[in-house]
Coordinates of C-alpha atoms (C1' of nucleotides) in Angstrom, one line a residue:
Chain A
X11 CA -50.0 29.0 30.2
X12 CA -47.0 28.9 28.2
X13 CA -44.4 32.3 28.7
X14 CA -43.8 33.4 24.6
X15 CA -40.6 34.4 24.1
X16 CA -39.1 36.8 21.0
X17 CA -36.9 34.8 18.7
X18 CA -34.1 36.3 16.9
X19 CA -31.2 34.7 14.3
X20 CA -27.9 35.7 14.4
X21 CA -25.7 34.7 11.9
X22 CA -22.1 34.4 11.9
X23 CA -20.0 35.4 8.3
X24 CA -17.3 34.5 7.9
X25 CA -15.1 35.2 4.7
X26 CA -11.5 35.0 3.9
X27 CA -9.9 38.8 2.6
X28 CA -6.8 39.9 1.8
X29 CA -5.3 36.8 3.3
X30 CA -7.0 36.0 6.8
X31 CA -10.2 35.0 8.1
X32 CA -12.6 37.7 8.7
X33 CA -16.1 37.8 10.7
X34 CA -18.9 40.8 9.4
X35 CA -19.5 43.1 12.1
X36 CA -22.0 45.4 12.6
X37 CA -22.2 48.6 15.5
X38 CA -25.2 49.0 16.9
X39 CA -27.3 52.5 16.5
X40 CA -29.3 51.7 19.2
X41 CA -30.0 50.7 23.0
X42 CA -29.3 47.9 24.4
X43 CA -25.0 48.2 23.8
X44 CA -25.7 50.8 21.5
X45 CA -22.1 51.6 20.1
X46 CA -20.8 48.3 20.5
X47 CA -20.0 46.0 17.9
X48 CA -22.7 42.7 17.1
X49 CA -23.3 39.7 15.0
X50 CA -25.6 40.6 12.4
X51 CA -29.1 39.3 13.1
X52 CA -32.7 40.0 13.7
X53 CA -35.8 39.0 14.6
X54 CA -38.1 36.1 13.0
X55 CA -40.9 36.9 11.1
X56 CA -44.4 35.7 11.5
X57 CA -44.7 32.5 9.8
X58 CA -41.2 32.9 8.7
X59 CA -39.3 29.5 9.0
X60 CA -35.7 29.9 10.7
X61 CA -33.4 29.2 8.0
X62 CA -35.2 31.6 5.9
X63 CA -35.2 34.6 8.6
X64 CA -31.5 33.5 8.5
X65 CA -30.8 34.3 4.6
X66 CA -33.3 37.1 4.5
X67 CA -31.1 38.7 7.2
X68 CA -28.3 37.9 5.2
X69 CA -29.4 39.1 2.0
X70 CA -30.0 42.7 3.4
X71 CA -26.8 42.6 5.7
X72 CA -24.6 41.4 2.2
X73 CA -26.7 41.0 -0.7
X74 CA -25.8 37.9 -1.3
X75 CA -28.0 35.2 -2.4
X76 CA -27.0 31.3 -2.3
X77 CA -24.6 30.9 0.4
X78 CA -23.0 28.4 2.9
X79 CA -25.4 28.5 5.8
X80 CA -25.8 26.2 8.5
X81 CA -27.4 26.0 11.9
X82 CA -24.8 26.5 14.9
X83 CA -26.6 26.4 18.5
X84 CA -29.3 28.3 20.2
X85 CA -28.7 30.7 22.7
X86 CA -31.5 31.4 25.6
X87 CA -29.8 32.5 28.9
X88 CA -32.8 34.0 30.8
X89 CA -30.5 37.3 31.4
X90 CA -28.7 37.2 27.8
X91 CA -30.7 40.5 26.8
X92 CA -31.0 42.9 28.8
X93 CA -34.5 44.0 27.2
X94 CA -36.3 40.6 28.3
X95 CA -36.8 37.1 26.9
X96 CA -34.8 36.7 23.5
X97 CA -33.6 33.4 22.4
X98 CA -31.4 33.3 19.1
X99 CA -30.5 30.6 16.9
X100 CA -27.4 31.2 15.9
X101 CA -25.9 30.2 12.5
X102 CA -22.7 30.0 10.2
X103 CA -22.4 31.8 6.9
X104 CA -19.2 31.3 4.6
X105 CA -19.2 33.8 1.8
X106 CA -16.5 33.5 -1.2
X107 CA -14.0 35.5 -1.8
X108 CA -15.7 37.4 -4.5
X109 CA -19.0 38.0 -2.8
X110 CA -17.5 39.3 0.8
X111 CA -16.5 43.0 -0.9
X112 CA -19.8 43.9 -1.1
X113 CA -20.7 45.5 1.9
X114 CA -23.8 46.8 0.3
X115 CA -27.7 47.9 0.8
X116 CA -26.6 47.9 4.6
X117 CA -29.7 48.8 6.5
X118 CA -27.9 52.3 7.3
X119 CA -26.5 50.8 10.3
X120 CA -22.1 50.9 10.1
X121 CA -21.0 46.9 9.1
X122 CA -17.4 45.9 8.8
X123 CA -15.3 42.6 8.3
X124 CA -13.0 42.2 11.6
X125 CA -9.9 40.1 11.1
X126 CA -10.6 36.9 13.8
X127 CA -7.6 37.5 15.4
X128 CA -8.4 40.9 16.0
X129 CA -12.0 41.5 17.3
X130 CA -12.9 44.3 19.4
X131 CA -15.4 44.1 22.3
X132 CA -19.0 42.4 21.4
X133 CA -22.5 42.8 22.1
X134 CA -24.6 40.7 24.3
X135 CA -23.0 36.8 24.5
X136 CA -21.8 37.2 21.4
X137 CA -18.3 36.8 22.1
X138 CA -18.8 33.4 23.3
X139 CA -21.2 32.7 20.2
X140 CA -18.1 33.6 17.7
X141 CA -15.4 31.5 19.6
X142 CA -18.2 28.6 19.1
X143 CA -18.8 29.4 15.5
X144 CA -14.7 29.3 14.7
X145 CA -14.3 25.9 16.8
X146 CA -17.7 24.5 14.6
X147 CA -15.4 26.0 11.3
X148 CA -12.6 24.3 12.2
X149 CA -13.8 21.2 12.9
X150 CA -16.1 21.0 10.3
X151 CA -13.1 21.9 7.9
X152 CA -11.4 18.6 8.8
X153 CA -13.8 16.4 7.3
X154 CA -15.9 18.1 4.9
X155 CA -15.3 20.3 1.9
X156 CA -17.0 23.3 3.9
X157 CA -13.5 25.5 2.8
X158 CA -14.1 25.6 -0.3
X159 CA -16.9 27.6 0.5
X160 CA -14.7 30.7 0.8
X161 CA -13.1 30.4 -2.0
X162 CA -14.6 31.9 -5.3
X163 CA -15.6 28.5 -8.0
X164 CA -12.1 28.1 -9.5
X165 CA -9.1 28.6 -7.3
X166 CA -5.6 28.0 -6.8
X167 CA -4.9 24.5 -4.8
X168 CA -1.9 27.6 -2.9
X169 CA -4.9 30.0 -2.8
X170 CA -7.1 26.6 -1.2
X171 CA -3.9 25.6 1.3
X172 CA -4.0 29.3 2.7
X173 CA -7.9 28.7 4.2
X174 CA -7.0 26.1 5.2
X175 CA -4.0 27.1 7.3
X176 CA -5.7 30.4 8.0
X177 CA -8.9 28.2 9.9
X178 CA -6.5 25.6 11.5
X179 CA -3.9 28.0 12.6
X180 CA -1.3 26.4 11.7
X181 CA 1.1 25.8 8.2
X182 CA 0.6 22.6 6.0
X183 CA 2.4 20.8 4.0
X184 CA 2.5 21.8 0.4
X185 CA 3.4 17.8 -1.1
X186 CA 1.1 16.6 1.6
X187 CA -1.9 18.8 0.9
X188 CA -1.4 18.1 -2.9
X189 CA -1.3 14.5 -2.6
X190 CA -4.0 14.2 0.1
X191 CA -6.3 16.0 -2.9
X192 CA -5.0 14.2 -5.3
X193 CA -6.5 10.6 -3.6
X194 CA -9.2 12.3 -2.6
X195 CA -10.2 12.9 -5.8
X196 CA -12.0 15.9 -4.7
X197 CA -10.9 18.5 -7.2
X198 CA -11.0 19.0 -11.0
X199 CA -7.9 20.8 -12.6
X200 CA -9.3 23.2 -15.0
X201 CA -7.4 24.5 -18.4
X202 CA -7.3 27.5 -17.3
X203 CA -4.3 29.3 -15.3
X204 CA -4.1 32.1 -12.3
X205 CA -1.8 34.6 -14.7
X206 CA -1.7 37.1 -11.7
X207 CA 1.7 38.0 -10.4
X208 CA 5.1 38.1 -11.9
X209 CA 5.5 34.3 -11.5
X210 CA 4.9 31.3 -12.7
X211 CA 1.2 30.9 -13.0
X212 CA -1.3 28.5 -10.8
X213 CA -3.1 25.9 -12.5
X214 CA -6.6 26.9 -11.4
X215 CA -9.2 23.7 -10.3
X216 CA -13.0 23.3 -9.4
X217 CA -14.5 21.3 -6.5
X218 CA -15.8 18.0 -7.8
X219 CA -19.5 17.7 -6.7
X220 CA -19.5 14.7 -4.4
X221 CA -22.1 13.5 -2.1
X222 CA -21.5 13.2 1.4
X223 CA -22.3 9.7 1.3
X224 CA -18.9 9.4 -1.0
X225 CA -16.9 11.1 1.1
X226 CA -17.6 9.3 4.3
X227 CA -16.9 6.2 2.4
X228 CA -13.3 7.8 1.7
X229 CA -12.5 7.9 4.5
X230 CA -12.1 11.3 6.8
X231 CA -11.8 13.6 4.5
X232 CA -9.3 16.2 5.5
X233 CA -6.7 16.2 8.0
X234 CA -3.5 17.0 6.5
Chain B
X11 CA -42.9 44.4 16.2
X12 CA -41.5 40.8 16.4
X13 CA -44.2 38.4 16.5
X14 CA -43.8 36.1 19.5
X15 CA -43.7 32.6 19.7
X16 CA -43.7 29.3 22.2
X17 CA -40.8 27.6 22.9
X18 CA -40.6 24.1 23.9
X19 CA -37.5 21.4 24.7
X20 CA -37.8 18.0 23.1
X21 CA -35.3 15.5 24.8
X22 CA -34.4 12.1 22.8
X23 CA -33.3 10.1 25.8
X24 CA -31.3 6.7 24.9
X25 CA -30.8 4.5 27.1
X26 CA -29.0 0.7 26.3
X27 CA -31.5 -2.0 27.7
X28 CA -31.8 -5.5 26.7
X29 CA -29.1 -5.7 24.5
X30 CA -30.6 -2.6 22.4
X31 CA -30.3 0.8 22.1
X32 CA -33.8 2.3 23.3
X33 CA -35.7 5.6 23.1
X34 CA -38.1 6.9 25.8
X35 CA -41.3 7.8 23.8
X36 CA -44.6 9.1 25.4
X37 CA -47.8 8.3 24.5
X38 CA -49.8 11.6 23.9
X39 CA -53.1 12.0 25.7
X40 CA -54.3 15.2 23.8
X41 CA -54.9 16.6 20.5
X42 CA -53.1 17.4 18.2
X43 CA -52.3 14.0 17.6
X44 CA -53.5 12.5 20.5
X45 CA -52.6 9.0 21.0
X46 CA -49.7 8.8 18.9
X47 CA -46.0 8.5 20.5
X48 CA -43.7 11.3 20.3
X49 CA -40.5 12.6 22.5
X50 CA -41.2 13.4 25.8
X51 CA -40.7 17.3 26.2
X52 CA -42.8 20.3 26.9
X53 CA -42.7 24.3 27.2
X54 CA -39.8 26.2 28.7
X55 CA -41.1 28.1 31.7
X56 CA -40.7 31.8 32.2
X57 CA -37.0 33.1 33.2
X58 CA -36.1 29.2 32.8
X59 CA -32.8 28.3 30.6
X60 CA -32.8 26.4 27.7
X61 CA -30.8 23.4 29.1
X62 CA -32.4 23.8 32.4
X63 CA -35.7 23.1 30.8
X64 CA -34.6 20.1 29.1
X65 CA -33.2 19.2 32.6
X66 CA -36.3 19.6 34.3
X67 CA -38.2 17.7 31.8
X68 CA -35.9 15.2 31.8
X69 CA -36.4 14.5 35.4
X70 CA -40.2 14.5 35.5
X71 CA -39.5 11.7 32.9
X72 CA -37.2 9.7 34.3
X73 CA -36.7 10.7 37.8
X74 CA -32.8 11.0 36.8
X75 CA -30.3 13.8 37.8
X76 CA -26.9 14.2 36.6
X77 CA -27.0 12.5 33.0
X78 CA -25.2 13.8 29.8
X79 CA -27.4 16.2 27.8
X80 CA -25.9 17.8 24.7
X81 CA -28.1 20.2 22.4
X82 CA -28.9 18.8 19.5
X83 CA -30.7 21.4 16.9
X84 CA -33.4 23.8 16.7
X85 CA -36.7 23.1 14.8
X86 CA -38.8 25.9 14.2
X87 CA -40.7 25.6 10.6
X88 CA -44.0 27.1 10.4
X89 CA -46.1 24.8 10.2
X90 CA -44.5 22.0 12.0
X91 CA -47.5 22.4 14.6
X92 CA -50.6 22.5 14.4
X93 CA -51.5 25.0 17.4
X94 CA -49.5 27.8 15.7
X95 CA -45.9 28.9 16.2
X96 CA -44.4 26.2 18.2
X97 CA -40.2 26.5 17.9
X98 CA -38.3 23.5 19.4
X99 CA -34.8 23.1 20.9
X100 CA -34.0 19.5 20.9
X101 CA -31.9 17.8 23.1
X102 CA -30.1 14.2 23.2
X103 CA -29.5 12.9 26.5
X104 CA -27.7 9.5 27.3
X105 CA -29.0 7.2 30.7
X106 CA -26.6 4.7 32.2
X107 CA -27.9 0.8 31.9
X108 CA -29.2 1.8 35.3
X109 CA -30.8 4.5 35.1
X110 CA -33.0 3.6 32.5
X111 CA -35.3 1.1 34.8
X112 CA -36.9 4.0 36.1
X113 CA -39.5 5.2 34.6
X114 CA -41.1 6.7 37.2
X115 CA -43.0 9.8 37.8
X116 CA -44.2 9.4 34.8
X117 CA -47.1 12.8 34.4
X118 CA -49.9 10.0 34.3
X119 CA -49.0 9.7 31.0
X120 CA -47.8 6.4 29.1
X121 CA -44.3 6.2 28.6
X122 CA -42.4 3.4 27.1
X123 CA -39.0 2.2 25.9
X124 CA -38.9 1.9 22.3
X125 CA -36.3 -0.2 20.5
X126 CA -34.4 2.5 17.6
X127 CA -34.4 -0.3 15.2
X128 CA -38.8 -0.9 15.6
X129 CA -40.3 2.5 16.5
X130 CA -43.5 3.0 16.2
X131 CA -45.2 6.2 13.6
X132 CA -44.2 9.8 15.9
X133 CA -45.9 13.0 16.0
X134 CA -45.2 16.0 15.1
X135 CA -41.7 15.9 13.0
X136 CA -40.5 13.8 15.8
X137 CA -39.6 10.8 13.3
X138 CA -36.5 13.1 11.9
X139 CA -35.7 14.4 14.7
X140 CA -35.0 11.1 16.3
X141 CA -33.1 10.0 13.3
X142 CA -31.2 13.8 13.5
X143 CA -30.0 12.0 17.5
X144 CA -28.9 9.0 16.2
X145 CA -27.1 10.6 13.7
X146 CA -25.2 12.8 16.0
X147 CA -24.7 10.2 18.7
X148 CA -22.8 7.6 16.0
X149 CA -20.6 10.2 14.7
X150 CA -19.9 11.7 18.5
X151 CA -19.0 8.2 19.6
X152 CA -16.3 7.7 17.4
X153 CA -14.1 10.8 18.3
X154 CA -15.3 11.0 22.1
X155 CA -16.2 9.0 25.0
X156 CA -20.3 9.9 25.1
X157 CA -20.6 6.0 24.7
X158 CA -19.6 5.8 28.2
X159 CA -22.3 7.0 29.4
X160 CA -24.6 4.7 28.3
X161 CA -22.9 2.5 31.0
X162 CA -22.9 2.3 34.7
X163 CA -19.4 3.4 35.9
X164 CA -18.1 -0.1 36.4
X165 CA -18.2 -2.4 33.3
X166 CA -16.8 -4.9 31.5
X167 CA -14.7 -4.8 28.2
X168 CA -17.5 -6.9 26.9
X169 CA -20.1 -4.5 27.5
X170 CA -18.7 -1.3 26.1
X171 CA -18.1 -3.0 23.1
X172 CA -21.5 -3.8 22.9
X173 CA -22.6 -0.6 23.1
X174 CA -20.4 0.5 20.3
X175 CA -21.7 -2.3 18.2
X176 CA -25.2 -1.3 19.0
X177 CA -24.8 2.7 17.6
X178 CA -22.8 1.9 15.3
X179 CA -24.6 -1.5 13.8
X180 CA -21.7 -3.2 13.2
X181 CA -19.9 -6.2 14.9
X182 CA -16.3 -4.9 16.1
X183 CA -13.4 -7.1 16.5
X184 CA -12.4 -7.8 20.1
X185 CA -8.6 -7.6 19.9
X186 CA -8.7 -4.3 17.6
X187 CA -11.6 -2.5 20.3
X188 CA -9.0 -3.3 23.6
X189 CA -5.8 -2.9 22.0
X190 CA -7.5 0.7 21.1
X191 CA -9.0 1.4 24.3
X192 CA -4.8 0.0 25.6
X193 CA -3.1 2.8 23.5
X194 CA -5.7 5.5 24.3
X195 CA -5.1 4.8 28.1
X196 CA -8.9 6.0 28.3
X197 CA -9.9 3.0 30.6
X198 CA -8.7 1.8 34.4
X199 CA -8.5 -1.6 34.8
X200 CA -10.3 -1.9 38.7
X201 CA -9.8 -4.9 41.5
X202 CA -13.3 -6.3 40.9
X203 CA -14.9 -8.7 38.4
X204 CA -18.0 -9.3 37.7
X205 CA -19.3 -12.7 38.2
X206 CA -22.7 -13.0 36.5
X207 CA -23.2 -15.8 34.1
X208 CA -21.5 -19.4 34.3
X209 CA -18.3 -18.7 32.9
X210 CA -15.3 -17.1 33.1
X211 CA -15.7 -13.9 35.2
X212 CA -15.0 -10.5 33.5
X213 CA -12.3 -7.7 35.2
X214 CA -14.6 -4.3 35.7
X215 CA -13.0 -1.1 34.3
X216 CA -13.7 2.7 34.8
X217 CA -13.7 5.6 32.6
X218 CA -10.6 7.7 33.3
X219 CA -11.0 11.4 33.4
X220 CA -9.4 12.8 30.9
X221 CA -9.7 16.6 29.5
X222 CA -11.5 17.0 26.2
X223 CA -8.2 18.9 25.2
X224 CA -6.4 16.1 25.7
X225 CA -8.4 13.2 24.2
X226 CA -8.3 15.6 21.0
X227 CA -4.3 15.7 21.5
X228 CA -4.3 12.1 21.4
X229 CA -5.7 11.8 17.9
X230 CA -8.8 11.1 17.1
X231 CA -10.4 8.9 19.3
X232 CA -12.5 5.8 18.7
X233 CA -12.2 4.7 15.1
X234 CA -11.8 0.7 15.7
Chain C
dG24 C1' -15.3 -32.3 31.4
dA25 C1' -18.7 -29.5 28.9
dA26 C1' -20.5 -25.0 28.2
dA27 C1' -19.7 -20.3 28.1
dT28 C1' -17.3 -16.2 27.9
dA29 C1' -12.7 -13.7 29.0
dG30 C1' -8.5 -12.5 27.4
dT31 C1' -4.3 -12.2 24.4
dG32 C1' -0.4 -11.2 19.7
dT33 C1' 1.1 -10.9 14.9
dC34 C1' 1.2 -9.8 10.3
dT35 C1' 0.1 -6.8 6.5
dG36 C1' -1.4 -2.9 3.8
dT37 C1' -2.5 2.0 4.2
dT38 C1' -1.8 6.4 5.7
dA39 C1' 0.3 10.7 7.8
dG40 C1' 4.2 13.3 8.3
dA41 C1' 8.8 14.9 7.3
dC42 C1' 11.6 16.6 3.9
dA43 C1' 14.2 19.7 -1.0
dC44 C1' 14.7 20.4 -5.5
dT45 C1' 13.2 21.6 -10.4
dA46 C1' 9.9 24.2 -13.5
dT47 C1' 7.9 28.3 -15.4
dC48 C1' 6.7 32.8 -15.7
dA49 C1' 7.5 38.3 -15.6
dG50 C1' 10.5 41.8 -15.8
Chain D
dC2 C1' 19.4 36.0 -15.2
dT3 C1' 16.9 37.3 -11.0
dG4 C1' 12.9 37.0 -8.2
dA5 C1' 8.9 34.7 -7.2
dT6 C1' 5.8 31.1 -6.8
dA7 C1' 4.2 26.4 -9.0
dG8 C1' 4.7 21.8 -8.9
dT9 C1' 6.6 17.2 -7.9
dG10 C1' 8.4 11.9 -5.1
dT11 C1' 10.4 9.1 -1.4
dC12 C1' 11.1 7.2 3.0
dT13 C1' 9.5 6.1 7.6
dA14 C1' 6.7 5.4 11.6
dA15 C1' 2.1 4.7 13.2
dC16 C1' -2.3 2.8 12.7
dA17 C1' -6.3 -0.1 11.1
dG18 C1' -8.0 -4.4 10.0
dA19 C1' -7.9 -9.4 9.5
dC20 C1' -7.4 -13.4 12.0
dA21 C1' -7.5 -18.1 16.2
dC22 C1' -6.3 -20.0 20.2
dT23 C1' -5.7 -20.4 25.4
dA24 C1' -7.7 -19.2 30.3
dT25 C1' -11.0 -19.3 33.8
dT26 C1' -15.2 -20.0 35.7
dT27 C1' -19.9 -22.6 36.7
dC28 C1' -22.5 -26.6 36.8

DNA sequence: GAAATAGTGTCTGTTAGACACTATCAG
DNA sequence: CTGATAGTGTCTAACAGACACTATTTC
C-alpha cells in the first residue's frame, strides 16, 4: 500500500521595484514557524492540476491574472515540515513592474516584497528554495527573453539594461547591450517617448513576439 | 482539508549501446494499460526522499549504484491516471556504456533497451515525458560535462564524440571537438590505448575534475 | 601493402568586450 | 547654460566553423 502524501505549491515572485529585485513575502499567522517569513504557497486542490493550484495561489496572494510562471523543482525531504509528509513543487513567478504594487485581497495574512539582497530569516527550506529560484532567473535570463517579463509592455531599453544588471549582479555595457538588441532583432522601437524626468526623454520599445524556435536559431540569446 | 494524493518517481534512464542512445522501458504487466511499455518507476515509500526513491528504483532496475540522476520535472495533471490522483516526479539518469548490460533484477517484469530514435507507443503521458529528458539532456550537454557519463571512465576521443553526435543528431567535426576539449583542459590524456579493432590504436583519456564554478568561469562549455 | 581509424593545423568570418563623446530635454 | 540621461561607432582579441592529409596499427 502506497503512503499518500499532502502536496503543496510554493511559488516564488519575483518583481523589480524601485530599482532592485524583490521576492513577495509572506509571515505566517500560524504554527509550524508561525512569525517567520515564507514563500507564498498552499495546498493542491482535489482534482486541481499543479500549474493551476500555482496561479490560483497567485491570484489571491497578488491579484494578478496572466503572469510569467514556470515550474522550478520539487521539494520532498522526509523532515522538511515539521507537521508530516508535505512535498511542494516549487515555481517561478515574474510580475511587471506595474502589477507588483498591488499587494491586494491578501488572505489577511501580512505579505511584503523583500529586496533579494536583503531577506530576513525563512520558513521551512525555503531559504534554499529562493537561492535556487534566483540561480534558475539568472540563467534563464541569459538566453531567453524571460526579463522582459518584469518590465511593464513598453519600456525604456536603460529601464530593460537595469533588470538586467540588477539579476546578473553586475553592470553592462550601454553600446554593447544596444547593439546586441539591435541584431537580435528582439525589440520594436515604439513612437512614443518616456517624458519622465528633467532629461532628455527615452525612446520607449515593445518586445517583438518570437518563437523560441527563432531564437535558438540566433544563436544564444543574451549574454552581454 | 488538503486532499491527499500518491506520489511516484519516474526515472528515464539512458544509456549509449550499440552506437545509439537507448531508453530502459518496462513492459507493464497490469492494468491500467497493461502490456504497453512505459518508464520504469514506482511509489515513493513512506519517510523515503524524493531522490532516494528514484535511487532505489533505479537499482531494482538496473542493479547500478552511483550513476548521475538529475530531477527532471513534476507531472501531476488530474487526469493523467487512470487510478486517481497519481503526481509524478521524473527523474533523468545517465548509465556508463557499462553499466547498461545489466539488466538484471529485473521485478519479473520485461524490461528492454529501446533505441530513442524507434520507441515504441508509452503509457501513461510517458511519450512527453521522454521527449521532456532528451530535451534537457541535449541542452545540458552543451554547457556541462553530463555527456561523460554516458561513458566508462577511460575512453577514447572517438567515442565521446560519438556520444555527442548521438544527443545531439549531428555529425561534429573532429579537429573542432579536440581542439575544444584542448582549450577547455576538461580531459587527461592517460598512458594506455585501447587496442580493439585492426587499426591504429586510440590514446584513452579521463574526465578531469573540475568544479561546476569553474567550468562556468571558463565560458560556456561545449558548443563545438 | 591494403584496410581502417587515429591524430594533427590553418584560414576566415563572426562575435564579445573595451572604450568616450554628442544629442536632447527641463528648468 | 547647467544638469541629467539618451543615444551612437570603432577597434581588437577570442572563438566557431570549414576543410585534408599523415601516422600507426592489424592482417
Amino acid at each position: 500500500v502506497e503512503p499518500s502524501v499532502r502536496l503543496t505549491v510554493d511559488i516564488v515572485i519575483f518583481a523589480v521595484r524601485s530599482g532592485s529585485l524583490q521576492v513577495l513575502l509572506i509571515r505566517r499567522g500560524i504554527e509550524p514557524f508561525r512569525g517567520a517569513w515564507a514563500i507564498p504557497g498552499g495546498f493542491v486542490l482535489d482534482g486541481e492540476g499543479l500549474e493551476d493550484a500555482a496561479r490560483r495561489e497567485l491570484r489571491e496572494e497578488t491579484g494578478v491574472e496572466e503572469v510569467y510562471l514556470e515550474q522550478l523543482y520539487t521539494f520532498g525531504d522526509p523532515g522538511r515540515d515539521p507537521r508530516g509528509r508535505v512535498v511542494s513543487v516549487a515555481y517561478f513567478a515574474l510580475l511587471s513592474g506595474e502589477g507588483s504594487t498591488l499587494v491586494a485581497g491578501t488572505d489577511a495574512a501580512e505579505a511584503a516584497w523583500w529586496r533579494m539582497d536583503q531577506l530576513p530569516d525563512l520558513a521551512f527550506d525555503h531559504a534554499p528554495i529562493l537561492a535556487y529560484a534566483l540561480d534558475r532567473l539568472r540563467n534563464k535570463i541569459e538566453y531567453t527573453t524571460v526579463g522582459f517579463q518584469l518590465l511593464p509592455e513598453k519600456f525604456s531599453l536603460t529601464a530593460l539594461q537595469r533588470v538586467y544588471e540588477m539579476i546578473l549582479g553586475r553592470p553592462l555595457d550601454k553600446r554593447n547591450f544596444r547593439r546586441k538588441l539591435t541584431v537580435l532583432q528582439i525589440v520594436k522601437p515604439l513612437k512614443e517617448l518616456d517624458r519622465t524626468g528633467n532629461h532628455r526623454p527615452a525612446r520607449l520599445y515593445q518586445l517583438r513576439k518570437l518563437s523560441p524556435e527563432k531564437l535558438r536559431d540566433r544563436g544564444v540569446l543574451m549574454p552581454f
